[in-house]
């Protein structure tokens, strides 16, 4: 393991009337060299604190942070050989673009010529050639972001930390930068820890995703794994959207399952579910895109409560035996809206469903 | 999502004793010795120069000059009241050992007058401050910038300038009263002297405090709030009453309280214009200067300190917390102006009238210095200026030099404290914040008194305390191993104590007659230079001993500098031209000052300097080097005068610092709060340690604050009176103190000349700083004299 967090806990002491805060609780993360790992979670979940622990801006109350085989708990920030892209970019306002990027190299007392070559190279990477003498306040948000990235990359850090680097950009630019960062990371192969609250960003960028909630690690895995097999209701609902239906296992044999929901039988076939047993009560996780709403045929009977046209899709809220579930119709051939109040037939795309133990 | 929220609430409300975490916070700062140095040094400074003198003053009031516990001075307040019985009782148990009968009336009158003066001044001062603020912010009066500058003049003038001008205009031989209106005066009835004159003068002197405070508050009022009220159908007056005013209440209250404190602490104006009314500050002054009664002075100081402290605490912890207006935010974008033309005109007229009056007041002072005898003979003449060159040149040079010398120290140290307060997390931050402001908040008289009581005598206890703090810092900083730490401590302190006796042979002539303090400087200096050279010669530590070598050279220069200053002084004495003679002689003094820091202070500094030199050194003889370094610090700490500083330049310098640092800290805090903390973190993760970050990132960003800090500090030094009046000596003379003690004999014109000089010097300094800002640093900023 290149960078690992072993049972890391951070408790902020009570101060100024506020009680003690358990910001990070017993978190374990392991990152291989060259991987980009995302910390994803709602605000206040401890993801930024985790990043700051790795950066050395905070020190863990207990547990170890290990980089390249060495425990770095007590190593101050400036000796950690990492670099960071901040949410606010934190561009030094009194230095121009070139001086900003050269800052860390000056600290290391790198020779003038080498600084020049290295900076030219990163400026080329982030497409900022010709901007060397600009002052930060003459740059657009996107350009500032690139400067921040260049300043971090030029250091060839052991780990590149990024704290919601794209959250201050507009949607289009954000999508563009996502791919650029991903590409740079693939090309240069740097190890990176990336904080975001945007699940799409996490999906696009990461080799692995850490889902955090309330200071605890909820799930750690590849983006596809997390989306397909969320480990908890929280993860299922946080990554994508999910309807939870109470259900019961009727039959279970090596991942071959028959499940009863609303007194109808559904079958699932996936070795992943081999540890369920018959009679067990479960949560059936149904993502909106797995719900087919039809006028004519289907397993369940429901009624359209609301129907919203979203352009690329239609979102229905269906009353299914008293439970409201969300469905999403994405088939371009079915873009005629079923009016609210219409009785409908409903089906699930059965082999894509997911079950959770209660 | 509901679950999540519940989780978060559960998480944040968990309360547990966090002592362990707090200790680990300290350990966290200790990882960065430079940071730790800044922190501990700041605390030592506050303890030695703020808390300790104030505590000394507070305690001295309870002790007679023979050292007996005594409540006389407090009991005197109750003489002639129903508490007489209590006083008798206290006398019986010997808690009151001096006479109290007959004192009650005077004591109570003085206290009553003081409170009356405070209330009136703060009421009218706040009123005028409000008028100025409303006129400049909301009425957009023509010539706003001009009005603003006029309002700032009182802050750059000596604390009795207005009083002088008022006497010259409205006094018994005043220009307006006698020469224009031909009024005949009967003392104490219709002249300017007395409570009425005093209040007018104080209002003019202090209203700026209130103006600046309310101005910044009004600028930060969110315009949309008033607009919201307007859309809801509120009329102008209704809106003002129900929205604007309530939002300003915290500001008005703070201004009232601050003015109250300023007024009570004022010594200059009452001395000039109070006539037969006596206020507490004058009573204290007379007790020290006239009666040499420190017990009385200290007791009365405590009486003065208590209301001040209460007001300060209320303002700081109650009102500021209840403020609706964010003090740190930038001025809001939306501006609304008073729509009614009548109100605008009224405010404009009021403001112009007051401005005109202020201008007249200051012109009078200048005019007065240029005529032969104001009130009697108005012939233009330079006589007063000639007298000044003849008799006052030394004091002007001394004052300017000491003020200049203390200014950069105050500004930089203020920024460092501000940095610690805003950016770092540690227990005791409140104390640092509180202490750094306290020195400026308490009446200057108390600081001055405290300095006499604290630094006139040898104080071994304080030296021991400093030694303990310093050595503890040193060993924790340089070593991680407990055995080595103890070894360093024992050997270092032992050798140090022994060496500290070298100067005069020690208590029982342990080392014979000693080698004299001058030679001890050479010895310690030489040791530091040699150790520095040795470290520099080691592989991989090139340049690491630089700091040690420079410190050594500094110590050696303590004596060597005499070879420069002595000839200068002698050549000065031979000069025939008076001003050249004085200038050369004073210059000789000034050259010596930077190299003659009090020994205890050098000792304290050595703990930190040597720790910074050695903590990263892991080469040959490291333990030995550490022992020797600690020994050097201990030697300097225990040798020499042990905290006695009276009569030196440093007692005045430190008093200046104590008075001016609060303003620097405040301007630094305000500037730092505007800068995103992640900028410093960015520097740190790019490899800069805290010193590098502070130098390369923080300091450049707060340069404007630093420059205005310089201005506040210099102004405060030049114009301070109450804090240094007891500290001046024959060698170190301060203009304000000279005026105070000399104006009754020399006449009011004499005071006017000196005041003019102070104002001119301060204005030149402000001009220079502005020039540097605009022309050299090319910073586009408005430096305001916004010291409150």
PDB file of C-alpha atoms in Angstrom, chain A residues 63-267:
ATOM      1  CA  UNK A  63      -4.740   5.896  14.384  1.00  0.00           C
ATOM      2  CA  UNK A  64      -1.937   6.091  11.861  1.00  0.00           C
ATOM      3  CA  UNK A  65      -1.413   7.669   8.498  1.00  0.00           C
ATOM      4  CA  UNK A  66       1.196   5.750   6.544  1.00  0.00           C
ATOM      5  CA  UNK A  67       2.870   7.024   3.403  1.00  0.00           C
ATOM      6  CA  UNK A  68       5.285   4.841   1.483  1.00  0.00           C
ATOM      7  CA  UNK A  69       5.858   2.606   4.496  1.00  0.00           C
ATOM      8  CA  UNK A  70       6.464   5.402   6.996  1.00  0.00           C
ATOM      9  CA  UNK A  71       4.073   6.624   9.682  1.00  0.00           C
ATOM     10  CA  UNK A  72       3.718  10.332   9.019  1.00  0.00           C
ATOM     11  CA  UNK A  73       1.436  11.279  11.924  1.00  0.00           C
ATOM     12  CA  UNK A  74       4.010  13.610  13.372  1.00  0.00           C
ATOM     13  CA  UNK A  75       5.496  14.943  10.179  1.00  0.00           C
ATOM     14  CA  UNK A  76       4.556  18.614   9.742  1.00  0.00           C
ATOM     15  CA  UNK A  77       2.796  19.596   6.540  1.00  0.00           C
ATOM     16  CA  UNK A  78       5.760  21.244   4.902  1.00  0.00           C
ATOM     17  CA  UNK A  79       7.813  18.072   5.070  1.00  0.00           C
ATOM     18  CA  UNK A  80       5.205  15.677   3.715  1.00  0.00           C
ATOM     19  CA  UNK A  81       6.032  15.936   0.033  1.00  0.00           C
ATOM     20  CA  UNK A  82       2.433  16.344  -0.946  1.00  0.00           C
ATOM     21  CA  UNK A  83       0.687  19.118  -2.723  1.00  0.00           C
ATOM     22  CA  UNK A  84      -2.860  20.292  -2.698  1.00  0.00           C
ATOM     23  CA  UNK A  85      -5.408  22.038  -4.863  1.00  0.00           C
ATOM     24  CA  UNK A  86      -7.752  24.057  -2.671  1.00  0.00           C
ATOM     25  CA  UNK A  87     -11.432  24.686  -3.117  1.00  0.00           C
ATOM     26  CA  UNK A  88     -10.728  28.425  -3.057  1.00  0.00           C
ATOM     27  CA  UNK A  89      -7.596  27.779  -5.203  1.00  0.00           C
ATOM     28  CA  UNK A  90      -5.576  29.771  -2.633  1.00  0.00           C
ATOM     29  CA  UNK A  91      -3.551  31.440  -5.360  1.00  0.00           C
ATOM     30  CA  UNK A  92      -1.099  33.866  -3.744  1.00  0.00           C
ATOM     31  CA  UNK A  93      -2.640  37.193  -4.741  1.00  0.00           C
ATOM     32  CA  UNK A  94       0.640  39.105  -4.495  1.00  0.00           C
ATOM     33  CA  UNK A  95       2.504  36.835  -6.925  1.00  0.00           C
ATOM     34  CA  UNK A  96       1.971  36.410 -10.661  1.00  0.00           C
ATOM     35  CA  UNK A  97       1.214  33.093 -12.337  1.00  0.00           C
ATOM     36  CA  UNK A  98       4.853  32.137 -12.807  1.00  0.00           C
ATOM     37  CA  UNK A  99       5.825  33.087  -9.246  1.00  0.00           C
ATOM     38  CA  UNK A 100       2.842  31.222  -7.884  1.00  0.00           C
ATOM     39  CA  UNK A 101       3.865  28.025  -9.622  1.00  0.00           C
ATOM     40  CA  UNK A 102       7.524  28.551  -8.731  1.00  0.00           C
ATOM     41  CA  UNK A 103       6.744  29.048  -5.023  1.00  0.00           C
ATOM     42  CA  UNK A 104       7.274  25.465  -3.920  1.00  0.00           C
ATOM     43  CA  UNK A 105      10.358  25.090  -6.111  1.00  0.00           C
ATOM     44  CA  UNK A 106      11.860  28.196  -4.523  1.00  0.00           C
ATOM     45  CA  UNK A 107      11.305  26.674  -1.101  1.00  0.00           C
ATOM     46  CA  UNK A 108      13.224  23.593  -2.277  1.00  0.00           C
ATOM     47  CA  UNK A 109      15.945  25.892  -3.668  1.00  0.00           C
ATOM     48  CA  UNK A 110      15.699  24.350  -7.118  1.00  0.00           C
ATOM     49  CA  UNK A 111      17.984  26.000  -9.694  1.00  0.00           C
ATOM     50  CA  UNK A 112      16.637  28.788 -11.856  1.00  0.00           C
ATOM     51  CA  UNK A 113      16.924  26.927 -15.153  1.00  0.00           C
ATOM     52  CA  UNK A 114      15.273  23.829 -13.840  1.00  0.00           C
ATOM     53  CA  UNK A 115      12.419  25.893 -12.424  1.00  0.00           C
ATOM     54  CA  UNK A 116      11.918  27.401 -15.852  1.00  0.00           C
ATOM     55  CA  UNK A 117      11.803  24.017 -17.622  1.00  0.00           C
ATOM     56  CA  UNK A 118       9.503  22.463 -15.087  1.00  0.00           C
ATOM     57  CA  UNK A 119       7.122  25.392 -15.112  1.00  0.00           C
ATOM     58  CA  UNK A 120       7.043  25.514 -18.910  1.00  0.00           C
ATOM     59  CA  UNK A 121       6.122  21.847 -18.887  1.00  0.00           C
ATOM     60  CA  UNK A 122       3.213  22.176 -16.451  1.00  0.00           C
ATOM     61  CA  UNK A 123       1.947  25.347 -18.097  1.00  0.00           C
ATOM     62  CA  UNK A 124       1.808  23.358 -21.302  1.00  0.00           C
ATOM     63  CA  UNK A 125      -0.077  20.571 -19.537  1.00  0.00           C
ATOM     64  CA  UNK A 126      -2.743  22.879 -18.164  1.00  0.00           C
ATOM     65  CA  UNK A 127      -2.873  24.985 -21.340  1.00  0.00           C
ATOM     66  CA  UNK A 128      -1.742  28.244 -19.766  1.00  0.00           C
ATOM     67  CA  UNK A 129       1.231  29.075 -21.999  1.00  0.00           C
ATOM     68  CA  UNK A 130       1.696  32.827 -22.273  1.00  0.00           C
ATOM     69  CA  UNK A 131       0.014  33.620 -18.972  1.00  0.00           C
ATOM     70  CA  UNK A 132       3.236  33.652 -16.917  1.00  0.00           C
ATOM     71  CA  UNK A 133       3.195  37.326 -15.974  1.00  0.00           C
ATOM     72  CA  UNK A 134      -0.522  37.680 -15.340  1.00  0.00           C
ATOM     73  CA  UNK A 135      -1.655  38.673 -11.862  1.00  0.00           C
ATOM     74  CA  UNK A 136      -4.174  36.291 -10.276  1.00  0.00           C
ATOM     75  CA  UNK A 137      -6.954  38.876 -10.331  1.00  0.00           C
ATOM     76  CA  UNK A 138      -6.621  39.082 -14.120  1.00  0.00           C
ATOM     77  CA  UNK A 139      -7.531  35.408 -14.478  1.00  0.00           C
ATOM     78  CA  UNK A 140     -10.926  33.819 -14.855  1.00  0.00           C
ATOM     79  CA  UNK A 141     -12.088  31.197 -12.378  1.00  0.00           C
ATOM     80  CA  UNK A 142     -11.134  28.384 -14.713  1.00  0.00           C
ATOM     81  CA  UNK A 143      -7.681  29.799 -15.308  1.00  0.00           C
ATOM     82  CA  UNK A 144      -7.104  30.250 -11.577  1.00  0.00           C
ATOM     83  CA  UNK A 145      -8.083  26.643 -11.160  1.00  0.00           C
ATOM     84  CA  UNK A 146      -5.473  25.638 -13.741  1.00  0.00           C
ATOM     85  CA  UNK A 147      -2.822  27.705 -11.974  1.00  0.00           C
ATOM     86  CA  UNK A 148      -3.648  25.966  -8.716  1.00  0.00           C
ATOM     87  CA  UNK A 149      -3.378  22.618 -10.459  1.00  0.00           C
ATOM     88  CA  UNK A 150      -0.098  23.546 -12.152  1.00  0.00           C
ATOM     89  CA  UNK A 151       1.339  24.783  -8.864  1.00  0.00           C
ATOM     90  CA  UNK A 152       0.534  21.439  -7.285  1.00  0.00           C
ATOM     91  CA  UNK A 153       1.694  19.300 -10.222  1.00  0.00           C
ATOM     92  CA  UNK A 154       5.035  21.037 -10.667  1.00  0.00           C
ATOM     93  CA  UNK A 155       6.151  19.673  -7.309  1.00  0.00           C
ATOM     94  CA  UNK A 156       5.875  16.042  -8.486  1.00  0.00           C
ATOM     95  CA  UNK A 157       4.221  15.285  -5.175  1.00  0.00           C
ATOM     96  CA  UNK A 158       4.013  11.849  -3.621  1.00  0.00           C
ATOM     97  CA  UNK A 159       0.307  12.465  -3.229  1.00  0.00           C
ATOM     98  CA  UNK A 160      -1.778  15.140  -4.867  1.00  0.00           C
ATOM     99  CA  UNK A 161      -4.637  16.256  -2.641  1.00  0.00           C
ATOM    100  CA  UNK A 162      -7.645  17.983  -4.122  1.00  0.00           C
ATOM    101  CA  UNK A 163     -10.346  19.589  -2.021  1.00  0.00           C
ATOM    102  CA  UNK A 164     -13.453  20.107  -4.145  1.00  0.00           C
ATOM    103  CA  UNK A 165     -11.317  21.786  -6.793  1.00  0.00           C
ATOM    104  CA  UNK A 166     -14.117  22.146  -9.314  1.00  0.00           C
ATOM    105  CA  UNK A 167     -16.951  23.312  -7.090  1.00  0.00           C
ATOM    106  CA  UNK A 168     -16.487  26.987  -7.926  1.00  0.00           C
ATOM    107  CA  UNK A 169     -16.683  26.494 -11.701  1.00  0.00           C
ATOM    108  CA  UNK A 170     -19.787  26.639 -13.829  1.00  0.00           C
ATOM    109  CA  UNK A 171     -21.317  23.371 -15.044  1.00  0.00           C
ATOM    110  CA  UNK A 172     -19.821  23.242 -18.539  1.00  0.00           C
ATOM    111  CA  UNK A 173     -16.319  24.097 -17.397  1.00  0.00           C
ATOM    112  CA  UNK A 174     -16.579  21.644 -14.562  1.00  0.00           C
ATOM    113  CA  UNK A 175     -17.373  18.806 -16.957  1.00  0.00           C
ATOM    114  CA  UNK A 176     -14.441  19.788 -19.148  1.00  0.00           C
ATOM    115  CA  UNK A 177     -11.995  20.002 -16.238  1.00  0.00           C
ATOM    116  CA  UNK A 178     -13.126  16.642 -14.916  1.00  0.00           C
ATOM    117  CA  UNK A 179     -11.913  14.969 -18.046  1.00  0.00           C
ATOM    118  CA  UNK A 180      -8.726  17.011 -18.163  1.00  0.00           C
ATOM    119  CA  UNK A 181      -7.832  16.063 -14.619  1.00  0.00           C
ATOM    120  CA  UNK A 182      -8.611  12.435 -15.343  1.00  0.00           C
ATOM    121  CA  UNK A 183      -6.440  12.522 -18.441  1.00  0.00           C
ATOM    122  CA  UNK A 184      -3.543  14.210 -16.674  1.00  0.00           C
ATOM    123  CA  UNK A 185      -3.764  11.684 -13.907  1.00  0.00           C
ATOM    124  CA  UNK A 186      -3.674   8.798 -16.401  1.00  0.00           C
ATOM    125  CA  UNK A 187      -0.733  10.347 -18.274  1.00  0.00           C
ATOM    126  CA  UNK A 188       1.379  11.293 -15.295  1.00  0.00           C
ATOM    127  CA  UNK A 189       0.230   8.489 -13.055  1.00  0.00           C
ATOM    128  CA  UNK A 190       0.220  10.515  -9.846  1.00  0.00           C
ATOM    129  CA  UNK A 191      -1.412   9.217  -6.696  1.00  0.00           C
ATOM    130  CA  UNK A 192      -4.275  11.389  -5.666  1.00  0.00           C
ATOM    131  CA  UNK A 193      -6.883  11.849  -2.978  1.00  0.00           C
ATOM    132  CA  UNK A 194      -9.832  13.867  -4.151  1.00  0.00           C
ATOM    133  CA  UNK A 195     -12.683  15.320  -2.104  1.00  0.00           C
ATOM    134  CA  UNK A 196     -16.025  16.059  -3.658  1.00  0.00           C
ATOM    135  CA  UNK A 197     -19.698  16.068  -2.856  1.00  0.00           C
ATOM    136  CA  UNK A 198     -20.610  15.621  -6.521  1.00  0.00           C
ATOM    137  CA  UNK A 199     -21.222  11.926  -7.163  1.00  0.00           C
ATOM    138  CA  UNK A 200     -20.934  12.317 -10.916  1.00  0.00           C
ATOM    139  CA  UNK A 201     -17.486  13.834 -10.499  1.00  0.00           C
ATOM    140  CA  UNK A 202     -16.519  10.927  -8.291  1.00  0.00           C
ATOM    141  CA  UNK A 203     -17.791   8.414 -10.831  1.00  0.00           C
ATOM    142  CA  UNK A 204     -15.939   9.983 -13.739  1.00  0.00           C
ATOM    143  CA  UNK A 205     -12.638  10.562 -12.006  1.00  0.00           C
ATOM    144  CA  UNK A 206     -11.972   7.823  -9.564  1.00  0.00           C
ATOM    145  CA  UNK A 207     -10.327   4.484  -9.535  1.00  0.00           C
ATOM    146  CA  UNK A 208     -11.952   3.990  -6.167  1.00  0.00           C
ATOM    147  CA  UNK A 209     -14.515   5.878  -4.142  1.00  0.00           C
ATOM    148  CA  UNK A 210     -14.791   6.268  -0.379  1.00  0.00           C
ATOM    149  CA  UNK A 211     -18.304   7.076   0.780  1.00  0.00           C
ATOM    150  CA  UNK A 212     -18.368   8.840   4.127  1.00  0.00           C
ATOM    151  CA  UNK A 213     -21.229   9.772   6.391  1.00  0.00           C
ATOM    152  CA  UNK A 214     -21.263  11.263   9.889  1.00  0.00           C
ATOM    153  CA  UNK A 215     -17.510  10.908  10.241  1.00  0.00           C
ATOM    154  CA  UNK A 216     -17.582   7.214   9.414  1.00  0.00           C
ATOM    155  CA  UNK A 217     -16.581   5.311   6.338  1.00  0.00           C
ATOM    156  CA  UNK A 218     -19.686   3.787   4.747  1.00  0.00           C
ATOM    157  CA  UNK A 219     -18.182   2.029   1.787  1.00  0.00           C
ATOM    158  CA  UNK A 220     -14.909   1.842  -0.122  1.00  0.00           C
ATOM    159  CA  UNK A 221     -14.708   0.440  -3.634  1.00  0.00           C
ATOM    160  CA  UNK A 222     -14.699   0.936  -7.365  1.00  0.00           C
ATOM    161  CA  UNK A 223     -17.367   3.317  -8.670  1.00  0.00           C
ATOM    162  CA  UNK A 224     -19.241   0.525 -10.452  1.00  0.00           C
ATOM    163  CA  UNK A 225     -19.226  -1.693  -7.399  1.00  0.00           C
ATOM    164  CA  UNK A 226     -20.595   1.061  -5.248  1.00  0.00           C
ATOM    165  CA  UNK A 227     -23.355   1.909  -7.653  1.00  0.00           C
ATOM    166  CA  UNK A 228     -24.291  -1.687  -8.336  1.00  0.00           C
ATOM    167  CA  UNK A 229     -23.854  -3.077  -4.836  1.00  0.00           C
ATOM    168  CA  UNK A 230     -24.314  -0.250  -2.308  1.00  0.00           C
ATOM    169  CA  UNK A 231     -23.555  -1.535   1.166  1.00  0.00           C
ATOM    170  CA  UNK A 232     -26.176   0.466   3.024  1.00  0.00           C
ATOM    171  CA  UNK A 233     -29.357   2.413   2.521  1.00  0.00           C
ATOM    172  CA  UNK A 234     -27.314   5.600   2.856  1.00  0.00           C
ATOM    173  CA  UNK A 235     -24.943   4.672   0.054  1.00  0.00           C
ATOM    174  CA  UNK A 236     -27.755   3.433  -2.172  1.00  0.00           C
ATOM    175  CA  UNK A 237     -29.572   6.699  -1.796  1.00  0.00           C
ATOM    176  CA  UNK A 238     -26.499   8.908  -1.959  1.00  0.00           C
ATOM    177  CA  UNK A 239     -25.017   7.388  -5.108  1.00  0.00           C
ATOM    178  CA  UNK A 240     -27.772   7.688  -7.659  1.00  0.00           C
ATOM    179  CA  UNK A 241     -31.276   7.429  -6.279  1.00  0.00           C
ATOM    180  CA  UNK A 242     -33.127   4.525  -4.857  1.00  0.00           C
ATOM    181  CA  UNK A 243     -36.561   3.310  -3.799  1.00  0.00           C
ATOM    182  CA  UNK A 244     -36.517   1.001  -0.807  1.00  0.00           C
ATOM    183  CA  UNK A 245     -39.215  -1.639  -0.667  1.00  0.00           C
ATOM    184  CA  UNK A 246     -39.790  -4.033   2.191  1.00  0.00           C
ATOM    185  CA  UNK A 247     -39.424  -7.575   0.924  1.00  0.00           C
ATOM    186  CA  UNK A 248     -38.830 -11.107   2.098  1.00  0.00           C
ATOM    187  CA  UNK A 249     -36.580 -13.858   0.793  1.00  0.00           C
ATOM    188  CA  UNK A 250     -38.631 -16.905  -0.186  1.00  0.00           C
ATOM    189  CA  UNK A 251     -35.899 -19.063  -1.620  1.00  0.00           C
ATOM    190  CA  UNK A 252     -32.127 -18.639  -1.639  1.00  0.00           C
ATOM    191  CA  UNK A 253     -29.479 -20.928  -3.053  1.00  0.00           C
ATOM    192  CA  UNK A 254     -25.974 -19.707  -4.071  1.00  0.00           C
ATOM    193  CA  UNK A 255     -27.225 -16.327  -5.109  1.00  0.00           C
ATOM    194  CA  UNK A 256     -30.275 -17.680  -6.815  1.00  0.00           C
ATOM    195  CA  UNK A 257     -33.073 -15.892  -4.990  1.00  0.00           C
ATOM    196  CA  UNK A 258     -36.820 -15.648  -5.048  1.00  0.00           C
ATOM    197  CA  UNK A 259     -38.112 -12.574  -3.305  1.00  0.00           C
ATOM    198  CA  UNK A 260     -41.605 -11.642  -2.352  1.00  0.00           C
ATOM    199  CA  UNK A 261     -42.556  -8.010  -2.616  1.00  0.00           C
ATOM    200  CA  UNK A 262     -46.155  -6.745  -2.501  1.00  0.00           C
ATOM    201  CA  UNK A 263     -47.075 -10.433  -2.554  1.00  0.00           C
ATOM    202  CA  UNK A 264     -45.526 -10.906  -5.988  1.00  0.00           C
ATOM    203  CA  UNK A 265     -42.450 -13.005  -6.640  1.00  0.00           C
ATOM    204  CA  UNK A 266     -39.295 -11.561  -8.119  1.00  0.00           C
ATOM    205  CA  UNK A 267     -36.201 -13.582  -8.979  1.00  0.00           C
TER     206      UNK A 267
END
